[in-house]
Amino acid sequence: MAHRDFSRGEFLALSGLLAGSTLLKGTAHAAAPKPPPAPKKEVPAASPAPATPPGPTREDFERLRRGCRASLTLGTSGNEGAELIRIGEWVQRQGLMGDVYGNGELVQSLEKRVAGLLGFEDACFMPTGTMGQLIALRMYADAGGKRTFGVHPSSHHVLHENDSYAVLHGLRAVNLLPWTRPVLAADVREAREPLDVVSVELPVRWLGGQLQTWEQLEELKRTCREQGVKLHMDGARLWESQPFYGRSYADICRGFDSVYVSFYKMVGALGGAMVAGSRDFIRTARLWRHRHGGNIFQLWPYAASAAMRLDDTLARIPGYVQRAKSLTEALAADPRLTVLPRPVQTNLFRVFVRADAGALNRQRDRIARETGIWVANGFSPTRVPGVVETELQVGEGLTGIDDAEATRAFLRLLEPA
């Protein structure tokens, strides 16, 4: 297959479609009229085609990925038993006891620690980010009465939660802007409907980890205050944003009414999340956690998994971001690849290439077997014919190889099969 670089104009024109295409399958052709059915013809019976051998299973995929010595993506360690032992030994060394429905030193000390880190009065541990964010949106809707929240079209709420905001809480999402950039102050001022709250993802995952500039973020905070609109942060990847702003987490969060952070996406914990806000806000959030069925009898294994990893992970993130900057430049030097964003703003980015997704996935498996390097979790078609995308993220998995080796491994994807 012939490859050519995207021109600047072409890339800017298509980037919105590229980023969102795989999430909205079928919508590009939804309005096309269906052709009339073709008349049936008598055809001679054909010999049965030979059976197609089954493709690799999920277990095969995981076994191959976990057996690699290096990875351009994040993933689990692959030794769950050892991880559970490590958590237990950490709890023993700390001399901590478990909790009962979240009441216990281990969980509550993590809540206090994260609240202070983010600059809030209090925080509540949540089993999932979906639950924590739904609770925040519901509380703002009850207080404001409009039942609306403003979002980016790639928001977790819209794409990944099965319309839970509408089905469970009767809320309505208002898309504020096109797919191609983060939420700005003007989007709030020009919203087509009155809003109770705006939920802002920092950074925007489906734009390759893009962020507002500091000035844009401050203007957004100020505008929400002036408009009487609450401002919530979907901080699933907030941890990775700090090097871009060069400010403390508390400074970044100042001006938001509430913030959600994840403990498994970058921190690598078993699961869990935290919602931070004012003391009164968190008191009500705990009530809603119970209503959602999230008051698990013992939360401590999840909290311990997060607590024992948090400091070390946050200390490593600046290095991961710096590594992503050099790696993306090395990849973008090949004219067959287009990197989004450029320059990279976090340790997360997306790569676009003119190729066949299935062929690249098969090449990825071959590269993993031959080199021990996992170059991508998968490739997906976009709405632009012949263009596919993948998401890469620099983390601990790249510590064993340098940029040159990582780049060579990735470029092997484009070798003839």
XYZ file of N, CA, C and O in Angstrom, residues 186-340:
620
model
N -15.545 30.589 25.793
C -16.564 31.011 24.840
C -17.630 29.944 24.643
O -18.800 30.262 24.372
N -17.256 28.675 24.781
C -18.230 27.595 24.625
C -19.282 27.645 25.722
O -20.453 27.310 25.483
N -18.874 28.050 26.911
C -19.830 28.176 28.018
C -20.722 29.399 27.800
O -21.938 29.337 27.973
N -20.110 30.505 27.397
C -20.904 31.725 27.177
C -21.914 31.532 26.052
O -23.014 32.106 26.097
N -21.568 30.739 25.050
C -22.422 30.586 23.872
C -23.218 29.284 23.875
O -23.758 28.878 22.840
N -23.319 28.613 25.028
C -24.050 27.347 25.109
C -25.486 27.536 24.639
O -26.126 28.548 24.944
N -25.992 26.565 23.898
C -27.323 26.696 23.311
C -28.436 26.504 24.328
O -29.606 26.760 24.037
N -28.100 26.030 25.542
C -29.083 25.856 26.607
C -28.478 26.319 27.927
O -27.255 26.250 28.107
N -29.310 26.766 28.869
C -28.800 27.054 30.213
C -28.239 25.772 30.838
O -28.765 24.681 30.618
N -27.192 25.915 31.639
C -26.488 24.763 32.183
C -26.439 24.810 33.705
O -26.293 25.884 34.306
N -26.525 23.627 34.324
C -26.246 23.521 35.754
C -24.746 23.429 36.008
O -24.232 23.991 36.970
N -24.053 22.683 35.149
C -22.637 22.384 35.374
C -21.972 22.107 34.028
O -22.632 21.667 33.081
N -20.698 22.369 33.966
C -19.868 21.972 32.825
C -18.853 20.961 33.328
O -18.188 21.182 34.345
N -18.755 19.826 32.637
C -17.780 18.795 32.974
C -16.648 18.863 31.953
O -16.871 18.682 30.750
N -15.448 19.131 32.425
C -14.288 19.351 31.555
C -13.268 18.239 31.781
O -12.804 18.035 32.907
N -12.920 17.520 30.716
C -11.911 16.474 30.809
C -10.524 17.093 30.655
O -10.248 17.795 29.692
N -9.669 16.823 31.628
C -8.307 17.351 31.642
C -7.327 16.197 31.802
O -7.230 15.638 32.892
N -6.595 15.836 30.756
C -6.656 16.304 29.371
C -7.735 15.549 28.595
O -8.348 14.627 29.133
N -7.920 15.923 27.313
C -8.922 15.255 26.479
C -8.282 14.017 25.854
O -7.425 14.115 24.976
N -8.722 12.855 26.296
C -8.094 11.619 25.842
C -8.164 11.456 24.329
O -7.172 11.131 23.678
N -9.364 11.642 23.751
C -9.548 11.334 22.336
C -8.932 12.386 21.412
O -8.992 12.252 20.194
N -8.330 13.419 21.994
C -7.514 14.348 21.218
C -6.024 14.126 21.510
O -5.208 15.028 21.335
N -5.706 12.944 21.984
C -4.299 12.636 22.238
C -3.741 13.325 23.462
O -2.545 13.583 23.539
N -4.608 13.619 24.444
C -4.132 14.257 25.668
C -3.975 15.760 25.568
O -3.156 16.349 26.285
N -4.763 16.409 24.714
C -4.649 17.864 24.570
C -5.229 18.587 25.788
O -6.174 18.123 26.420
N -4.651 19.758 26.062
C -5.040 20.587 27.203
C -5.243 22.033 26.766
O -4.653 22.484 25.784
N -6.052 22.747 27.542
C -6.115 24.202 27.378
C -4.795 24.813 27.845
O -4.104 24.242 28.697
N -4.437 25.959 27.301
C -3.330 26.704 27.883
C -3.742 27.156 29.284
O -4.929 27.136 29.647
N -2.769 27.582 30.076
C -3.096 28.052 31.432
C -4.049 29.245 31.375
O -5.008 29.320 32.142
N -3.808 30.149 30.451
C -4.671 31.324 30.329
C -6.088 30.916 29.925
O -7.070 31.464 30.442
N -6.209 29.963 29.009
C -7.532 29.485 28.606
C -8.252 28.792 29.760
O -9.464 28.964 29.938
N -7.513 28.022 30.544
C -8.123 27.324 31.677
C -8.612 28.310 32.726
O -9.717 28.174 33.266
N -7.815 29.330 33.006
C -8.226 30.335 33.988
C -9.444 31.118 33.492
O -10.350 31.445 34.274
N -9.486 31.418 32.208
C -10.648 32.117 31.665
C -11.896 31.246 31.749
O -12.997 31.748 32.035
N -11.749 29.960 31.522
C -12.882 29.037 31.638
C -13.422 29.012 33.064
O -14.644 29.075 33.282
N -12.530 28.948 34.039
C -12.954 28.963 35.440
C -13.701 30.265 35.758
O -14.773 30.259 36.396
N -13.130 31.376 35.316
C -13.727 32.687 35.598
C -15.094 32.817 34.939
O -16.051 33.322 35.549
N -15.219 32.349 33.717
C -16.492 32.451 33.001
C -17.572 31.627 33.673
O -18.728 32.085 33.796
N -17.258 30.425 34.111
C -18.252 29.603 34.804
C -18.724 30.283 36.073
O -19.927 30.281 36.386
N -17.800 30.894 36.797
C -18.188 31.631 38.014
C -19.136 32.764 37.668
O -20.168 32.953 38.317
N -18.790 33.531 36.644
C -19.619 34.682 36.261
C -20.985 34.261 35.748
O -21.978 34.968 35.957
N -21.054 33.112 35.081
C -22.313 32.626 34.525
C -23.152 31.865 35.551
O -24.277 31.457 35.257
N -22.602 31.648 36.738
C -23.326 30.880 37.746
C -23.426 29.409 37.403
O -24.377 28.717 37.815
N -22.437 28.886 36.659
C -22.410 27.487 36.241
C -21.331 26.773 37.038
O -20.191 27.249 37.120
N -21.667 25.643 37.636
C -20.676 24.866 38.365
C -19.680 24.253 37.386
O -20.016 23.953 36.238
N -18.450 24.042 37.861
C -17.391 23.514 37.010
C -16.813 22.258 37.656
O -16.248 22.303 38.750
N -16.993 21.136 36.965
C -16.489 19.842 37.437
C -15.365 19.376 36.522
O -15.451 19.534 35.298
N -14.318 18.791 37.097
C -13.223 18.260 36.297
C -13.304 16.741 36.211
O -13.294 16.052 37.236
N -13.381 16.243 34.979
C -13.160 14.832 34.710
C -11.651 14.662 34.613
O -11.061 14.796 33.552
N -11.042 14.388 35.749
C -9.586 14.310 35.824
C -9.078 12.882 35.766
O -8.137 12.529 36.501
N -9.671 12.073 34.893
C -9.235 10.681 34.762
C -7.733 10.590 34.532
O -7.075 9.656 34.994
N -7.189 11.589 33.825
C -5.750 11.627 33.545
C -5.135 12.948 34.018
O -4.146 13.418 33.446
N -5.706 13.515 35.057
C -5.173 14.765 35.610
C -3.716 14.612 36.026
O -2.906 15.528 35.834
N -3.367 13.461 36.601
C -2.001 13.273 37.089
C -0.976 13.585 36.001
O 0.078 14.153 36.264
N -1.295 13.206 34.750
C -0.352 13.387 33.656
C -0.300 14.824 33.135
O 0.559 15.148 32.293
N -1.202 15.695 33.613
C -1.292 17.064 33.109
C -0.365 18.034 33.822
O -0.077 19.112 33.299
N 0.091 17.675 35.008
C 0.840 18.625 35.839
C 2.115 19.149 35.175
O 2.390 20.362 35.238
N 2.907 18.310 34.491
C 4.124 18.858 33.871
C 3.840 19.920 32.818
O 4.630 20.862 32.659
N 2.728 19.802 32.088
C 2.401 20.789 31.057
C 2.181 22.163 31.675
O 2.655 23.178 31.145
N 1.476 22.219 32.793
C 1.187 23.502 33.435
C 2.323 23.971 34.330
O 2.451 25.181 34.582
N 3.119 23.048 34.848
C 4.219 23.440 35.723
C 3.757 24.057 37.019
O 4.471 24.864 37.621
N 2.555 23.690 37.451
C 1.990 24.190 38.707
C 1.529 23.011 39.556
O 1.409 21.903 39.065
N 1.249 23.267 40.817
C 0.801 22.197 41.699
C -0.587 21.723 41.285
O -1.340 22.434 40.597
N -0.932 20.514 41.732
C -2.282 20.018 41.459
C -3.331 20.933 42.081
O -4.394 21.165 41.508
N -3.043 21.474 43.259
C -3.989 22.376 43.912
C -4.209 23.636 43.080
O -5.339 24.126 42.959
N -3.151 24.171 42.481
C -3.304 25.350 41.633
C -4.134 25.033 40.391
O -4.963 25.838 39.961
N -3.900 23.859 39.792
C -4.667 23.475 38.607
C -6.138 23.314 38.949
O -7.024 23.733 38.186
N -6.423 22.740 40.106
C -7.815 22.460 40.499
C -8.532 23.679 41.070
O -9.778 23.685 41.126
N -7.783 24.689 41.514
C -8.414 25.865 42.101
C -9.351 26.527 41.085
O -8.964 26.816 39.969
N -10.598 26.757 41.486
C -11.599 27.310 40.583
C -12.584 26.271 40.090
O -13.660 26.616 39.595
N -12.246 24.984 40.222
C -13.209 23.918 39.968
C -14.026 23.680 41.236
O -13.510 23.778 42.347
N -15.285 23.343 41.065
C -16.137 23.045 42.220
C -15.950 21.616 42.711
O -16.173 21.333 43.895
N -15.556 20.723 41.824
C -15.279 19.337 42.200
C -14.341 18.737 41.165
O -14.272 19.195 40.028
N -13.625 17.698 41.583
C -12.656 17.034 40.715
C -12.729 15.529 40.949
O -12.802 15.075 42.096
N -12.722 14.775 39.858
C -12.595 13.316 39.935
C -11.214 12.917 39.438
O -10.728 13.452 38.435
N -10.563 11.988 40.134
C -9.309 11.408 39.663
C -9.413 9.886 39.713
O -10.148 9.327 40.531
N -8.679 9.254 38.822
C -8.677 7.791 38.735
C -7.434 7.237 39.411
O -6.369 7.854 39.390
N -7.559 6.041 39.967
C -6.412 5.369 40.568
C -5.905 4.190 39.747
O -4.891 3.604 40.092
N -6.602 3.820 38.685
C -6.101 2.690 37.908
C -5.516 3.093 36.563
O -4.632 2.420 36.038
N -5.944 4.217 35.992
C -5.534 4.541 34.625
C -4.032 4.793 34.517
O -3.375 4.267 33.653
N -3.470 5.604 35.369
C -2.033 5.859 35.336
C -1.345 5.301 36.573
O -0.239 4.782 36.500
N -2.018 5.398 37.694
C -1.422 4.942 38.947
C -1.224 3.427 38.915
O -0.274 2.898 39.494
N -2.138 2.723 38.236
C -1.995 1.280 38.110
C -2.569 0.485 39.252
O -2.226 -0.693 39.428
N -3.448 1.086 40.051
C -4.078 0.373 41.159
C -5.104 -0.630 40.645
O -5.450 -0.648 39.462
N -5.622 -1.457 41.546
C -6.631 -2.439 41.172
C -7.872 -1.775 40.598
O -8.537 -2.329 39.721
N -8.203 -0.614 41.084
C -9.393 0.112 40.649
C -9.636 1.258 41.609
O -8.808 1.566 42.463
N -10.785 1.896 41.462
C -11.141 2.955 42.389
C -10.870 4.345 41.868
O -10.110 4.540 40.908
N -11.507 5.304 42.503
C -11.425 6.700 42.101
C -11.676 7.569 43.322
O -12.032 7.070 44.393
N -11.510 8.869 43.154
C -11.780 9.812 44.225
C -12.494 11.018 43.656
O -12.177 11.480 42.556
N -13.493 11.505 44.388
C -14.143 12.769 44.070
C -13.845 13.728 45.210
O -14.059 13.393 46.387
N -13.329 14.906 44.871
C -12.959 15.904 45.871
C -13.810 17.146 45.703
O -14.198 17.503 44.584
N -14.100 17.808 46.816
C -14.899 19.019 46.781
C -14.990 19.632 48.165
O -14.173 19.326 49.054
N -15.976 20.477 48.364
C -16.168 21.095 49.685
C -16.642 20.039 50.678
O -17.115 18.960 50.309
N -16.546 20.361 51.949
C -16.951 19.413 52.987
C -18.430 19.054 52.854
O -18.798 17.873 52.941
N -19.283 20.043 52.614
C -20.713 19.766 52.474
C -20.998 18.941 51.223
O -21.842 18.037 51.230
N -20.302 19.256 50.135
C -20.485 18.517 48.891
C -20.139 17.044 49.088
O -20.885 16.144 48.657
N -19.028 16.765 49.746
C -18.589 15.385 49.941
C -19.490 14.659 50.926
O -19.745 13.448 50.776
N -20.027 15.364 51.890
C -20.973 14.715 52.818
C -22.179 14.173 52.057
O -22.619 13.042 52.271
N -22.694 14.963 51.122
C -23.824 14.513 50.311
C -23.385 13.446 49.311
O -24.141 12.509 49.013
N -22.180 13.553 48.798
C -21.668 12.546 47.860
C -21.595 11.172 48.520
O -21.864 10.144 47.872
N -21.251 11.122 49.790
C -21.212 9.835 50.496
C -22.609 9.217 50.567
O -22.770 7.990 50.430
N -23.607 10.033 50.775
C -24.982 9.543 50.780
C -25.333 8.954 49.421
O -25.914 7.866 49.319
N -24.950 9.655 48.357
C -25.236 9.166 47.010
C -24.418 7.929 46.670
O -24.878 7.052 45.915
N -23.227 7.805 47.221
C -22.457 6.578 47.012
C -23.225 5.379 47.559
O -23.275 4.311 46.942
N -23.834 5.556 48.720
C -24.636 4.487 49.306
C -25.847 4.179 48.421
O -26.175 3.017 48.160
N -26.496 5.231 47.923
C -27.664 5.032 47.065
C -27.309 4.295 45.774
O -28.128 3.566 45.220
N -26.095 4.501 45.305
C -25.633 3.840 44.086
C -25.152 2.417 44.337
O -24.749 1.727 43.391
N -25.169 1.980 45.575
C -24.654 0.643 45.872
C -23.147 0.590 45.933
O -22.552 -0.488 45.817
N -22.512 1.735 46.123
C -21.059 1.781 46.128
C -20.427 1.706 47.502
O -19.204 1.786 47.615
N -21.234 1.567 48.545
C -20.682 1.460 49.887
C -20.275 0.010 50.135
O -20.905 -0.717 50.897
N -19.223 -0.421 49.467
C -18.747 -1.800 49.586
C -18.302 -2.063 51.019
O -17.717 -1.201 51.680
N -18.577 -3.272 51.507
C -18.296 -3.606 52.901
C -16.845 -3.328 53.265
O -16.549 -2.769 54.317
N -15.910 -3.699 52.357
C -14.495 -3.404 52.600
C -13.872 -2.821 51.336
O -13.726 -3.517 50.319
N -13.493 -1.563 51.419
C -12.857 -0.868 50.301
C -11.329 -0.910 50.385
O -10.649 -0.513 49.449
N -10.809 -1.388 51.508
C -9.378 -1.218 51.768
C -8.452 -1.848 50.733
O -7.383 -1.275 50.468
N -8.759 -3.012 50.108
C -7.797 -3.520 49.114
C -7.578 -2.546 47.952
O -6.449 -2.379 47.475
N -8.647 -1.895 47.510
C -8.532 -0.921 46.432
C -7.790 0.326 46.908
O -6.919 0.863 46.209
N -8.148 0.799 48.097
C -7.483 1.987 48.632
C -6.003 1.728 48.881
O -5.148 2.580 48.595
N -5.668 0.550 49.407
C -4.265 0.221 49.658
C -3.481 0.140 48.355
O -2.342 0.627 48.257
N -4.077 -0.459 47.335
C -3.419 -0.563 46.038
C -3.092 0.809 45.482
O -2.034 1.016 44.881
N -4.004 1.772 45.688
C -3.755 3.145 45.224
C -2.740 3.853 46.100
O -1.806 4.502 45.604
N -2.902 3.748 47.416
C -2.042 4.482 48.347
C -0.585 4.070 48.219
O 0.324 4.912 48.284
N -0.326 2.779 48.014
C 1.060 2.334 47.972
C 1.756 2.715 46.672
O 2.986 2.699 46.578
N 0.989 3.086 45.639
C 1.553 3.412 44.336
C 1.618 4.917 44.048
O 2.396 5.349 43.194
N 0.795 5.694 44.711
C 0.551 7.065 44.281
C 1.814 7.924 44.244
O 2.115 8.558 43.223
N 2.548 7.981 45.337
C 3.711 8.869 45.388
C 4.743 8.511 44.325
O 5.293 9.392 43.648
N 5.026 7.233 44.180
C 6.026 6.802 43.206
C 5.590 7.144 41.781
O 6.391 7.623 40.975
N 4.304 6.929 41.485
C 3.807 7.233 40.136
C 3.897 8.717 39.837
O 4.355 9.124 38.755
N 3.463 9.554 40.764
C 3.495 11.001 40.525
C 4.926 11.495 40.325
O 5.162 12.413 39.534
N 5.859 10.885 41.015
C 7.263 11.281 40.846
C 7.804 10.898 39.471
O 8.710 11.559 38.940
N 7.278 9.845 38.875
C 7.768 9.364 37.580
C 7.141 10.086 36.387
O 7.695 10.084 35.288
N 5.966 10.687 36.577
C 5.224 11.238 35.443
C 6.003 12.299 34.667
O 5.990 12.283 33.425
N 6.687 13.255 35.305
C 7.452 14.232 34.500
C 8.438 13.558 33.544
O 8.603 14.001 32.404
N 9.083 12.488 33.980
C 9.991 11.767 33.107
C 9.267 11.092 31.957
O 9.773 11.054 30.822
N 8.077 10.567 32.234
C 7.283 9.942 31.172
C 6.882 10.976 30.120
O 6.905 10.698 28.917
N 6.504 12.166 30.574
C 6.099 13.213 29.636
C 7.286 13.644 28.779
O 7.167 13.831 27.557
N 8.443 13.812 29.405
C 9.636 14.186 28.639
C 9.989 13.110 27.630
O 10.363 13.408 26.478
N 9.838 11.865 28.037
C 10.111 10.754 27.124
C 9.115 10.761 25.962
O 9.485 10.484 24.810
N 7.862 11.070 26.232
C 6.858 11.121 25.164
C 7.211 12.196 24.144
O 6.982 12.021 22.938
N 7.766 13.307 24.600
C 8.150 14.382 23.674
C 9.214 13.898 22.696
O 9.114 14.144 21.483
N 10.220 13.228 23.202
C 11.283 12.768 22.310
C 10.808 11.624 21.419
O 11.159 11.555 20.232
N 9.981 10.726 21.963
C 9.508 9.595 21.170
C 8.578 10.041 20.051
O 8.676 9.551 18.913
N 7.689 10.987 20.339
C 6.772 11.440 19.289
C 7.519 12.138 18.169
O 7.158 12.006 16.999
N 8.559 12.879 18.496
C 9.341 13.516 17.439
C 10.060 12.473 16.585
O 10.166 12.623 15.360
N 10.532 11.411 17.223
C 11.190 10.348 16.466
C 10.204 9.651 15.536
O 10.526 9.357 14.376
N 9.000 9.399 16.017
C 7.985 8.761 15.177
C 7.536 9.693 14.057
O 7.379 9.274 12.905
N 7.316 10.965 14.392
C 6.809 11.913 13.396
C 7.838 12.213 12.310
O 7.483 12.750 11.257
N 9.083 11.864 12.541
C 10.105 12.081 11.508
C 9.870 11.193 10.290
O 10.373 11.481 9.203
N 9.109 10.115 10.474
C 8.761 9.265 9.331
C 7.521 9.841 8.667
O 6.472 9.985 9.312
N 7.578 10.204 7.379
C 6.448 10.889 6.725
C 5.200 10.033 6.597
O 4.134 10.554 6.286
N 5.298 8.733 6.873
C 4.112 7.881 6.782
C 3.235 7.978 8.011
O 2.088 7.515 8.003
N 3.763 8.574 9.085
C 3.042 8.657 10.352
C 2.645 10.097 10.645
O 3.395 11.027 10.353
N 1.474 10.285 11.245
C 1.051 11.592 11.751
C 0.732 11.438 13.236
O -0.023 10.541 13.624
N 1.321 12.305 14.049
C 1.169 12.244 15.500
C 0.252 13.361 15.965
O 0.360 14.503 15.497
N -0.652 13.064 16.884
C -1.550 14.061 17.469
C -1.487 13.951 18.980
O -1.654 12.847 19.512
